[in-house]
Coordinates of C-alpha atoms (C1' of nucleotides) in Angstrom, one line a residue:
Chain A
X77 CA -78.1 87.6 275.4
X78 CA -77.0 88.6 272.0
X79 CA -79.2 86.6 269.0
X80 CA -75.9 83.8 266.9
X81 CA -75.2 86.2 263.8
X82 CA -77.1 84.1 261.5
X83 CA -75.1 83.1 258.4
X84 CA -75.1 84.6 255.3
X85 CA -77.1 82.6 252.4
X86 CA -75.0 84.6 249.9
X87 CA -72.0 83.9 247.1
X88 CA -68.6 85.4 247.8
X89 CA -68.6 88.4 246.1
X90 CA -68.8 88.4 242.9
X91 CA -69.1 84.6 241.8
X92 CA -72.2 82.4 241.7
X93 CA -74.0 79.7 242.6
X94 CA -75.5 76.9 239.9
X95 CA -78.7 76.3 240.6
X96 CA -79.7 73.3 238.3
X97 CA -81.3 75.9 235.6
X98 CA -78.1 78.1 235.7
X99 CA -75.9 74.5 235.8
X100 CA -78.0 73.3 232.6
X101 CA -77.3 76.7 230.5
X102 CA -73.2 76.9 231.6
X103 CA -73.4 73.0 229.7
X104 CA -75.4 74.3 227.0
X105 CA -72.7 77.1 226.4
X106 CA -69.5 74.7 227.6
X107 CA -71.0 72.0 225.3
X108 CA -71.6 74.6 222.2
X109 CA -68.1 76.0 222.7
X110 CA -66.7 72.3 222.2
X111 CA -69.2 71.3 219.9
X112 CA -67.5 73.9 217.8
X113 CA -63.6 73.6 218.9
X114 CA -63.6 70.1 217.8
X115 CA -65.4 71.0 214.8
X116 CA -62.5 72.2 213.5
X117 CA -60.0 69.5 215.1
X118 CA -59.2 71.3 218.6
X119 CA -57.6 69.5 221.2
X120 CA -59.2 70.9 224.9
X121 CA -56.7 70.8 227.4
X122 CA -56.6 72.5 231.5
X123 CA -53.7 73.5 233.9
X124 CA -54.3 74.1 237.7
X125 CA -55.8 77.9 239.1
X126 CA -53.3 78.2 240.6
X127 CA -50.0 80.1 238.7
X128 CA -47.5 81.4 240.8
X129 CA -46.8 84.7 240.2
X130 CA -43.5 85.3 238.6
X131 CA -45.5 83.7 235.7
X132 CA -47.9 87.3 235.2
X133 CA -44.7 89.5 236.3
X134 CA -42.4 88.3 232.9
X135 CA -45.8 89.8 230.8
X136 CA -47.5 92.4 233.1
X137 CA -47.2 95.4 235.7
X138 CA -46.3 94.2 239.2
X139 CA -48.5 96.5 240.3
X140 CA -51.9 95.3 237.6
X141 CA -51.7 91.5 238.8
X142 CA -50.5 92.7 243.1
X143 CA -54.1 94.7 243.2
X144 CA -56.2 92.8 240.6
X145 CA -55.4 88.8 241.5
X146 CA -56.3 86.8 243.9
X147 CA -51.8 87.2 245.6
X148 CA -51.4 84.9 248.8
X149 CA -48.5 83.2 250.1
X150 CA -49.0 79.7 250.8
X151 CA -47.7 77.0 253.4
X152 CA -44.4 77.6 252.7
X153 CA -45.3 81.1 251.3
X154 CA -44.7 80.7 248.1
X155 CA -46.8 83.7 246.6
X156 CA -49.9 81.9 245.0
X157 CA -52.0 83.7 242.4
X158 CA -55.3 82.5 241.7
X159 CA -55.1 82.8 237.4
X160 CA -56.9 85.4 236.2
X161 CA -55.9 84.4 232.5
X162 CA -55.6 81.8 231.2
X163 CA -53.0 83.1 228.3
X164 CA -49.3 82.7 230.1
X165 CA -50.3 78.9 231.6
X166 CA -51.5 77.9 228.4
X167 CA -47.5 79.8 227.1
X168 CA -46.2 78.1 229.5
X169 CA -47.3 75.1 228.7
X170 CA -46.7 75.1 225.3
X171 CA -42.6 75.9 226.3
X172 CA -43.0 73.0 228.2
X173 CA -43.2 70.7 225.5
X174 CA -41.6 72.6 222.9
X175 CA -40.0 70.0 221.4
X176 CA -42.1 67.0 220.5
X177 CA -45.4 68.9 220.6
X178 CA -46.4 68.5 216.9
X179 CA -47.8 72.7 214.4
X180 CA -49.4 73.3 213.4
X181 CA -50.9 73.1 217.4
X182 CA -54.8 74.1 217.7
X183 CA -55.4 73.5 222.0
X184 CA -58.8 74.6 223.6
X185 CA -59.3 74.3 227.4
X186 CA -62.4 76.6 229.2
X187 CA -61.0 77.8 232.2
X188 CA -62.5 80.1 235.7
X189 CA -60.8 83.0 236.1
X190 CA -61.0 85.4 239.2
X191 CA -60.3 88.8 239.4
X192 CA -59.8 91.0 242.7
X193 CA -62.2 93.8 240.8
X194 CA -65.3 95.9 242.0
X195 CA -68.2 93.6 240.0
X196 CA -70.5 95.5 237.1
X197 CA -72.2 94.8 234.3
X198 CA -70.9 91.8 232.2
X199 CA -67.8 91.7 234.6
X200 CA -67.9 89.3 238.0
X201 CA -65.5 88.1 240.2
X202 CA -65.1 84.9 238.8
X203 CA -66.1 83.9 235.1
X204 CA -65.9 80.9 232.5
X205 CA -63.7 81.5 229.6
X206 CA -63.8 80.4 226.2
X207 CA -60.1 80.1 225.5
X208 CA -58.9 79.7 222.0
X209 CA -54.9 79.5 220.8
X210 CA -53.4 77.8 216.9
X211 CA -49.8 77.4 217.8
X212 CA -47.1 77.9 215.6
X213 CA -48.8 79.3 212.3
X214 CA -46.3 82.8 211.0
X215 CA -48.8 83.4 208.0
X216 CA -52.9 85.6 207.9
X217 CA -54.8 81.5 207.4
X218 CA -53.4 81.6 210.7
X219 CA -55.7 84.3 211.7
X220 CA -58.3 84.1 208.9
X221 CA -59.0 80.0 210.4
X222 CA -59.6 82.0 214.1
X223 CA -62.6 84.3 213.0
X224 CA -63.9 82.0 210.6
X225 CA -64.3 79.7 214.0
X226 CA -64.7 82.3 216.0
X227 CA -68.4 83.4 213.6
X228 CA -69.6 79.6 214.1
X229 CA -69.2 80.3 217.2
X230 CA -71.6 82.7 217.2
X231 CA -73.4 81.1 214.7
X232 CA -73.8 78.0 216.6
X233 CA -75.7 80.1 219.2
X234 CA -78.1 81.4 216.6
X235 CA -77.2 84.4 216.3
X236 CA -78.1 86.6 212.9
X237 CA -75.1 88.3 211.4
X238 CA -76.6 92.2 212.5
X239 CA -76.5 91.7 216.2
X240 CA -72.7 91.4 216.4
X241 CA -70.3 93.0 214.1
X242 CA -65.8 91.8 214.0
X243 CA -63.4 94.2 213.4
X244 CA -59.6 93.8 212.8
X245 CA -56.5 96.5 213.1
X246 CA -53.2 95.3 213.5
X247 CA -50.7 96.8 216.0
X248 CA -48.2 96.8 213.3
X249 CA -50.0 99.2 211.4
X250 CA -50.1 101.3 214.4
X251 CA -47.1 101.8 215.9
X252 CA -45.7 103.0 212.1
X253 CA -49.2 104.5 211.8
X254 CA -48.0 106.6 215.5
X255 CA -43.8 106.2 214.7
X256 CA -43.2 106.3 211.6
X257 CA -46.4 108.3 209.9
X258 CA -47.2 111.2 213.0
X259 CA -43.3 110.7 213.4
X260 CA -44.6 110.5 217.3
X261 CA -41.6 109.4 220.2
X262 CA -42.6 106.0 221.9
X263 CA -43.8 108.0 225.3
X264 CA -46.3 110.1 222.7
X265 CA -47.4 107.5 221.1
X266 CA -47.9 105.0 224.7
X267 CA -50.1 107.9 225.2
X268 CA -52.0 108.7 222.1
X269 CA -52.8 104.5 222.3
X270 CA -54.1 104.3 225.2
X271 CA -55.9 107.7 224.7
X272 CA -57.4 106.0 221.1
X273 CA -58.6 103.1 223.0
X274 CA -60.5 105.2 225.9
X275 CA -62.1 107.5 222.2
X276 CA -65.2 106.0 222.3
X277 CA -65.8 107.3 225.6
X278 CA -65.1 111.4 225.3
X279 CA -66.3 114.2 222.9
X280 CA -64.8 115.7 220.3
X281 CA -62.6 118.2 222.4
X282 CA -62.3 116.5 225.3
X283 CA -60.3 114.1 222.9
X284 CA -58.2 117.1 221.3
X285 CA -57.4 118.4 223.9
X286 CA -56.3 115.5 225.7
X287 CA -54.0 114.4 222.9
X288 CA -52.8 117.5 223.1
X289 CA -51.5 117.9 226.5
X290 CA -50.0 114.1 225.6
X291 CA -48.6 115.5 221.9
X292 CA -44.7 118.2 222.6
X293 CA -44.5 121.2 221.2
X294 CA -43.1 120.4 218.2
X295 CA -45.7 117.9 217.6
X296 CA -48.6 120.1 218.0
X297 CA -47.1 122.9 215.5
X298 CA -45.9 120.4 213.1
X299 CA -50.5 120.0 213.1
X300 CA -49.9 116.2 213.8
X301 CA -53.5 116.7 216.0
X302 CA -55.0 116.6 212.8
X303 CA -53.8 114.8 211.2
X304 CA -54.7 112.4 213.8
X305 CA -58.8 112.5 213.9
X306 CA -57.7 113.0 209.9
X307 CA -56.7 108.8 210.2
X308 CA -58.7 107.7 213.2
X309 CA -61.8 108.7 210.4
X310 CA -60.5 106.0 208.2
X311 CA -63.1 103.5 208.2
X312 CA -61.9 101.3 204.7
X313 CA -58.5 99.5 204.7
X314 CA -58.4 101.7 201.1
X315 CA -58.8 105.7 203.1
X316 CA -55.4 104.8 204.5
X317 CA -54.0 108.2 204.1
X318 CA -50.5 108.4 202.8
X319 CA -47.8 105.5 202.6
X320 CA -50.0 103.7 205.3
X321 CA -52.1 102.9 202.8
X322 CA -49.0 100.9 201.2
X323 CA -48.4 98.7 204.4
X324 CA -48.2 95.4 204.7
X325 CA -50.1 95.2 207.6
X326 CA -52.8 96.6 205.6
X327 CA -52.2 94.4 202.3
X328 CA -53.4 91.8 204.9
X329 CA -55.9 92.3 207.0
X330 CA -57.5 94.0 202.9
X331 CA -57.2 90.7 201.8
X332 CA -58.1 89.4 205.1
X333 CA -61.8 90.9 204.4
X334 CA -61.8 89.0 201.4
X335 CA -61.3 86.1 202.2
X336 CA -64.1 86.3 204.9
X337 CA -66.9 88.5 202.9
X338 CA -66.1 85.1 200.4
X339 CA -66.2 83.0 203.0
X340 CA -70.2 84.3 203.6
X341 CA -69.1 87.0 207.3
X342 CA -70.0 90.5 206.0
X343 CA -70.0 91.6 209.2
X344 CA -66.4 92.2 209.9
X345 CA -64.5 95.5 209.2
X346 CA -61.3 97.0 209.7
X347 CA -61.7 99.3 212.9
X348 CA -58.1 101.6 213.2
X349 CA -58.7 102.8 216.3
X350 CA -59.4 99.4 217.8
X351 CA -56.1 98.7 220.8
X352 CA -56.6 95.7 222.7
X353 CA -54.7 96.7 225.4
X354 CA -50.5 98.1 224.5
X355 CA -49.1 94.8 225.5
X356 CA -48.7 91.4 224.5
X357 CA -50.1 91.4 220.9
X358 CA -47.9 91.8 217.7
X359 CA -49.8 91.8 214.5
X360 CA -53.9 91.4 214.4
X361 CA -56.0 91.8 217.2
X362 CA -59.9 91.1 217.2
X363 CA -63.0 91.9 219.0
X364 CA -66.3 91.1 218.4
X365 CA -69.1 93.6 219.2
X366 CA -73.1 93.5 219.9
X367 CA -74.3 95.6 218.2
X368 CA -77.4 96.1 221.0
X369 CA -78.0 99.9 221.8
X370 CA -77.8 98.1 225.0
X371 CA -74.7 95.9 224.9
X372 CA -72.3 97.5 223.1
X373 CA -69.9 97.0 223.9
X374 CA -66.6 94.3 222.9
X375 CA -68.0 90.7 224.6
X376 CA -64.1 88.2 222.9
X377 CA -60.9 90.5 221.4
X378 CA -58.4 87.8 220.9
X379 CA -55.2 88.3 218.7
X380 CA -51.8 87.9 217.4
X381 CA -49.5 87.7 219.9
X382 CA -45.9 85.9 219.4
X383 CA -43.9 86.3 221.7
X384 CA -45.0 84.6 225.6
X385 CA -44.0 80.9 224.4
X386 CA -40.8 82.7 224.2
X387 CA -40.8 84.0 227.2
X388 CA -40.4 80.5 229.3
X389 CA -36.8 80.7 227.6
X390 CA -37.6 78.4 224.3
X391 CA -37.3 79.4 220.7
X392 CA -40.6 81.7 220.0
X393 CA -43.6 80.0 218.3
X394 CA -46.3 82.2 216.7
X395 CA -49.8 82.5 217.6
X396 CA -53.3 83.3 217.7
X397 CA -55.9 83.2 220.7
X398 CA -58.8 84.5 221.6
X399 CA -60.8 84.6 224.6
X400 CA -64.4 85.0 225.0
X401 CA -66.5 85.6 229.3
X402 CA -69.6 83.3 229.9
X403 CA -70.8 86.5 231.2
X404 CA -70.5 88.6 229.0
X405 CA -72.2 86.1 226.9
X406 CA -75.5 85.4 228.6
X407 CA -75.6 89.3 228.2
X408 CA -75.8 89.3 224.7
X409 CA -78.4 85.9 224.4
X410 CA -80.5 87.6 226.7
X411 CA -80.5 90.8 224.9
X412 CA -80.8 89.7 221.9
X413 CA -83.3 86.4 222.5
X414 CA -81.4 84.1 222.5
X415 CA -81.9 81.8 225.7
X416 CA -82.7 78.2 224.8
X417 CA -85.4 76.4 227.0
X418 CA -83.6 74.2 228.8
X419 CA -85.3 70.6 229.6
X420 CA -83.4 69.2 232.7
X421 CA -81.7 65.9 232.2
X422 CA -84.4 63.7 233.4
X423 CA -86.4 61.7 230.0
X424 CA -89.1 60.6 232.5
X425 CA -90.7 60.8 236.1
X426 CA -91.8 57.6 237.6
X427 CA -95.3 57.8 239.7
X428 CA -96.0 54.9 242.1
X429 CA -99.1 53.9 242.2
X430 CA -99.4 51.7 245.5
X431 CA -97.0 49.7 248.3
X432 CA -95.2 48.3 244.5
X433 CA -91.8 50.4 244.8
X434 CA -90.2 46.5 245.5
X435 CA -92.0 45.5 242.8
X436 CA -91.3 48.8 239.7
X437 CA -87.4 48.4 240.3
X438 CA -87.0 46.0 238.0
X439 CA -88.6 47.4 234.6
X440 CA -87.5 51.3 235.5
X441 CA -84.0 49.6 236.4
X442 CA -84.2 48.0 232.2
X443 CA -85.0 50.9 231.4
X444 CA -82.1 53.6 233.1
X445 CA -79.8 49.9 231.7
X446 CA -81.2 51.2 228.3
X447 CA -80.1 54.9 228.4
X448 CA -83.1 56.1 228.9
X449 CA -83.2 59.0 232.8
X450 CA -85.4 57.8 234.6
X451 CA -86.3 59.3 238.2
X452 CA -88.8 58.0 240.8
X453 CA -91.6 59.4 242.3
X454 CA -90.5 57.5 246.2
X455 CA -93.7 59.9 248.6
X456 CA -95.9 57.5 248.2
X457 CA -98.7 61.0 246.9
X458 CA -102.0 60.7 244.9
X459 CA -101.5 59.8 241.2
X460 CA -102.4 63.5 240.8
X461 CA -99.5 65.3 242.9
X462 CA -97.2 62.9 241.4
X463 CA -97.5 64.8 238.2
X464 CA -97.6 67.5 239.7
X465 CA -94.1 67.2 240.6
X466 CA -93.1 65.6 237.2
X467 CA -95.1 68.5 235.7
X468 CA -92.9 71.3 237.7
X469 CA -89.8 69.9 237.2
X470 CA -90.2 70.6 233.5
X471 CA -90.4 65.9 233.0
X472 CA -92.6 66.0 230.0
X473 CA -92.8 62.5 230.3
X474 CA -95.2 60.0 233.4
X475 CA -94.0 56.6 233.4
X476 CA -97.4 55.5 235.5
X477 CA -96.0 52.1 237.7
X478 CA -99.1 50.3 239.7
X479 CA -100.1 46.9 240.3
X480 CA -102.3 46.2 236.0
X481 CA -99.0 47.9 234.4
X482 CA -96.5 44.4 236.8
X483 CA -99.5 42.3 236.1
X484 CA -99.1 43.3 233.1
X485 CA -95.9 43.7 231.6
X486 CA -97.3 47.0 229.8
X487 CA -96.1 51.0 231.6
X488 CA -98.1 53.7 231.0
X489 CA -95.7 57.0 229.7
X490 CA -98.1 60.0 229.3
X491 CA -96.9 62.4 227.7
X492 CA -97.5 66.1 229.6
X493 CA -97.2 68.0 227.0
X494 CA -99.9 66.5 224.8
X495 CA -101.6 64.8 228.2
X496 CA -101.5 61.3 225.6
X497 CA -100.9 57.8 227.6
X498 CA -99.5 54.9 225.8
X499 CA -99.0 51.1 227.5
X500 CA -96.1 50.0 226.5
X501 CA -92.9 47.5 227.6
X502 CA -90.0 48.7 229.1
X503 CA -88.4 47.2 225.4
X504 CA -90.7 49.3 223.3
X505 CA -90.1 52.9 225.6
X506 CA -86.4 52.6 225.4
X507 CA -86.9 52.3 221.7
X508 CA -89.0 55.6 222.0
X509 CA -86.3 56.9 223.5
X510 CA -83.6 56.7 221.2
X511 CA -85.1 58.9 218.2
Chain B
rG295 C1' -59.1 101.7 245.0
rU296 C1' -63.5 106.5 243.5
rG297 C1' -68.7 107.9 243.2
rG298 C1' -73.6 107.2 242.3
rC299 C1' -78.4 104.6 243.1
rU300 C1' -80.5 100.4 246.1
rG301 C1' -81.7 97.3 250.5
rU302 C1' -89.4 95.3 253.3
rA303 C1' -92.1 87.2 252.7
rG304 C1' -88.3 82.7 248.2
rC305 C1' -89.3 87.4 243.6
rU306 C1' -91.6 91.5 242.3
rC307 C1' -92.8 95.3 245.1
rA308 C1' -96.8 98.6 248.3
rG309 C1' -96.2 100.8 253.2
rU310 C1' -99.7 108.3 254.3
rU311 C1' -95.7 114.5 257.4
rG312 C1' -92.4 108.7 262.0
rG313 C1' -98.7 106.7 265.7
rU314 C1' -101.9 100.4 267.7
rU315 C1' -100.7 93.0 266.5
rA316 C1' -96.6 94.2 259.0
rG317 C1' -100.0 94.4 254.1
rA318 C1' -101.0 92.0 248.2
rG319 C1' -99.5 89.9 243.6
rC320 C1' -96.7 85.5 242.2
rG321 C1' -94.1 80.6 244.3
rU322 C1' -94.5 77.5 247.4
rC323 C1' -97.3 73.0 250.8
rG324 C1' -102.6 71.5 252.2
rG325 C1' -107.2 70.4 250.7
rG326 C1' -112.0 69.9 246.9
rU327 C1' -112.9 61.1 249.1
rU328 C1' -109.9 56.6 247.7
rG329 C1' -105.9 54.9 239.2
rU330 C1' -104.2 61.3 236.1
rG331 C1' -100.9 67.6 236.1
rG332 C1' -101.5 72.9 233.6
rU333 C1' -107.3 76.5 234.7
rC334 C1' -110.7 77.2 239.5
rC335 C1' -111.9 77.6 244.3
rC336 C1' -110.6 77.5 249.6
rG337 C1' -106.6 77.9 253.2
rA338 C1' -101.6 78.3 255.7
rA339 C1' -96.9 78.5 257.1
rG340 C1' -93.6 82.5 255.0
rG341 C1' -91.4 89.3 257.7
rC342 C1' -84.9 90.4 263.8
rC343 C1' -87.8 95.9 257.5
rG344 C1' -79.8 93.7 255.4
rU345 C1' -77.0 95.3 260.1
rG346 C1' -75.4 97.6 264.4
rG347 C1' -76.0 102.3 266.9
rG348 C1' -78.4 107.0 268.1
rU349 C1' -82.6 110.8 268.2
rU350 C1' -87.7 110.6 270.1
rC351 C1' -93.0 109.2 274.4
rA352 C1' -93.0 106.6 269.9
rA353 C1' -88.9 104.6 264.3
rG354 C1' -90.4 100.0 258.2
rU355 C1' -90.0 105.5 258.0
rC356 C1' -85.6 110.8 260.5
rC357 C1' -79.6 110.6 261.6
rC358 C1' -74.2 107.5 261.8
rA359 C1' -71.7 103.3 260.4
rU360 C1' -71.1 99.1 258.6
rC361 C1' -72.4 95.3 254.0
rA362 C1' -74.6 94.5 249.8
rG363 C1' -76.1 94.1 245.5
rC364 C1' -76.4 97.4 241.0
rC365 C1' -74.1 100.9 237.5
rA366 C1' -70.0 104.0 236.0
rC367 C1' -65.0 104.9 236.4
rC368 C1' -60.4 103.6 238.0
rC369 C1' -58.3 98.9 234.9
rC370 C1' -59.2 95.1 231.6
rA371 C1' -55.4 90.2 231.0

RNA sequence: GUGGCUGUAGCUCAGUUGGUUAGAGCGUCGGGUUGUGGUCCCGAAGGCCGUGGGUUCAAGUCCCAUCAGCCACCCCA
C-alpha cells in the first residue's frame, strides 16, 4: 500500500506566510507609510480585491492582462481579475463620485496585489503596495507635493540621501523630442521609446543597431541615430539641444528641481531616458532608484496621468500618483542596514510561582486595563524556565507573581536587559509603561 | 511563457571513484534539587537525502521526468 502524499507546508508559489516577526516588519512598514501620508493630509481608502476584467482592458493590452493576471470566471460566468494594480480601482472610485468629492483629493491605500508570473528578486506574485494619488491639481505643485512626500517616506525609514536617487522626466518632452526634434513617425517613436526603456540593459553598439532596425532608411540617412544618441547623453535640462531647451515641460522640470533643492532635496535629477512604460502617463514621470550596487533598480515609480478617471465616462480629473512595493522596500532596508530591531507587542511576561494562577488574575487584569500588554505563563514550570521563555520570546520585562507578591500587593518586575528587579504596585507599573 | 543554477535534520551545510545502521554546527526539548534568563556542562528528539520512475548485486551519489526555490529574460500596471 502506498503512503499518502504529504500535504505541502509551503505557502502558495510567489506568496509569503507572515510569521509574527515577519508580520511585525510589515506592521512597521505600514505604520511608517500611514504616518507620513497622513502627515501630508492624505486619507486612507480601500476596495475589493476583485475587479471585473474590463476595467483593466481599457488601459492595458488584452494579452498582457490575460497572461499576467489571476483571471477566472465566477459561478455566474463573470470574468473576474484579482487586482494587479490599484490605479484603475481608485480611478473608478473617483469617477463614481466625481461630482460630490472636493478637490484636491488626497488619497492613499496599501492594497495587496497579485500578478501571475514567475517570481524573482524584488518581484513576487503577491505583494503589498503603497498607492498615493493626488487628484484635481493641474499644475506642477502636485508633482512637487507628491515627490516631497516620497522623499519624506524614505527619510522616515532612516534612509540617507546618498542611498537613493529621484529621477524625473516628462513624457510630453520625450514625445516632442521624438516626433518633433527627431522627426520620427508614430511607429518609429514607439519603437525607439521601447528601446530607450531598455537602454541600460545593453551596450552602446547593440543599442545603435537596434535603433537602426527600428528607424526607416530615410531617418537613418538623415543622421537621426547620432542625434538620438547625443540627446540620450544629456544629463542636465540646460544641456538639451535646440528647441527642446525651451520646451514648456523642460522649464517646468527645471523649476521643480530648483524648488526641491531649495527644500533640501538634492538627490533628484533629470533623466531623459526615464520612460515608465508607454501607456497612460501624460506628462511628468518619476522613479526612485536604489543607489546600492547590488540593487540598482527602480523601487518606486509614478507620474501624472490625467486621462484615467475620464475612461469611466465622466469629465477627466488631473492626477499625480505613485506606487511603492513592500518587496523592493524590504530589499532596500536590508541592503542599507536599515532593518529595525522589532520587539514583540507584549510588554510584560508574567511568571507565576506556585499554585496562584487564580489569585494572579486580578492584578494582571488591572495592568491590562491600564494599557499594559501582559502575557501569562500558564505552564507551572520553575521560575527560571518561565524567565527563559520570556527571554526567548524577546519580551523585555518579566513580572514575577507568587505568594509573597500577592500578600504584599507589590509585584516583582524584572528588566531582562539590565537584570534589575523592582517591587511595584500595579498602578506604579502602569505609570512606568505610560512613559 | 523561455533559459541557467540549486534541492540531504527547523536553519546553514559535510557526505570519498556508487559500497554496511546518514554527519556536524546552530536551533528545539530535557537535566545540572525545590523563587530568577543569557554563559557553561551533560543528554535527547528530530531525515521516505524534494517527489516519481530508471540503470545496477548495490543509488544521497549516475540517468530521465516532475515539483519547488533562486537568478536572468519576457513583462512591468
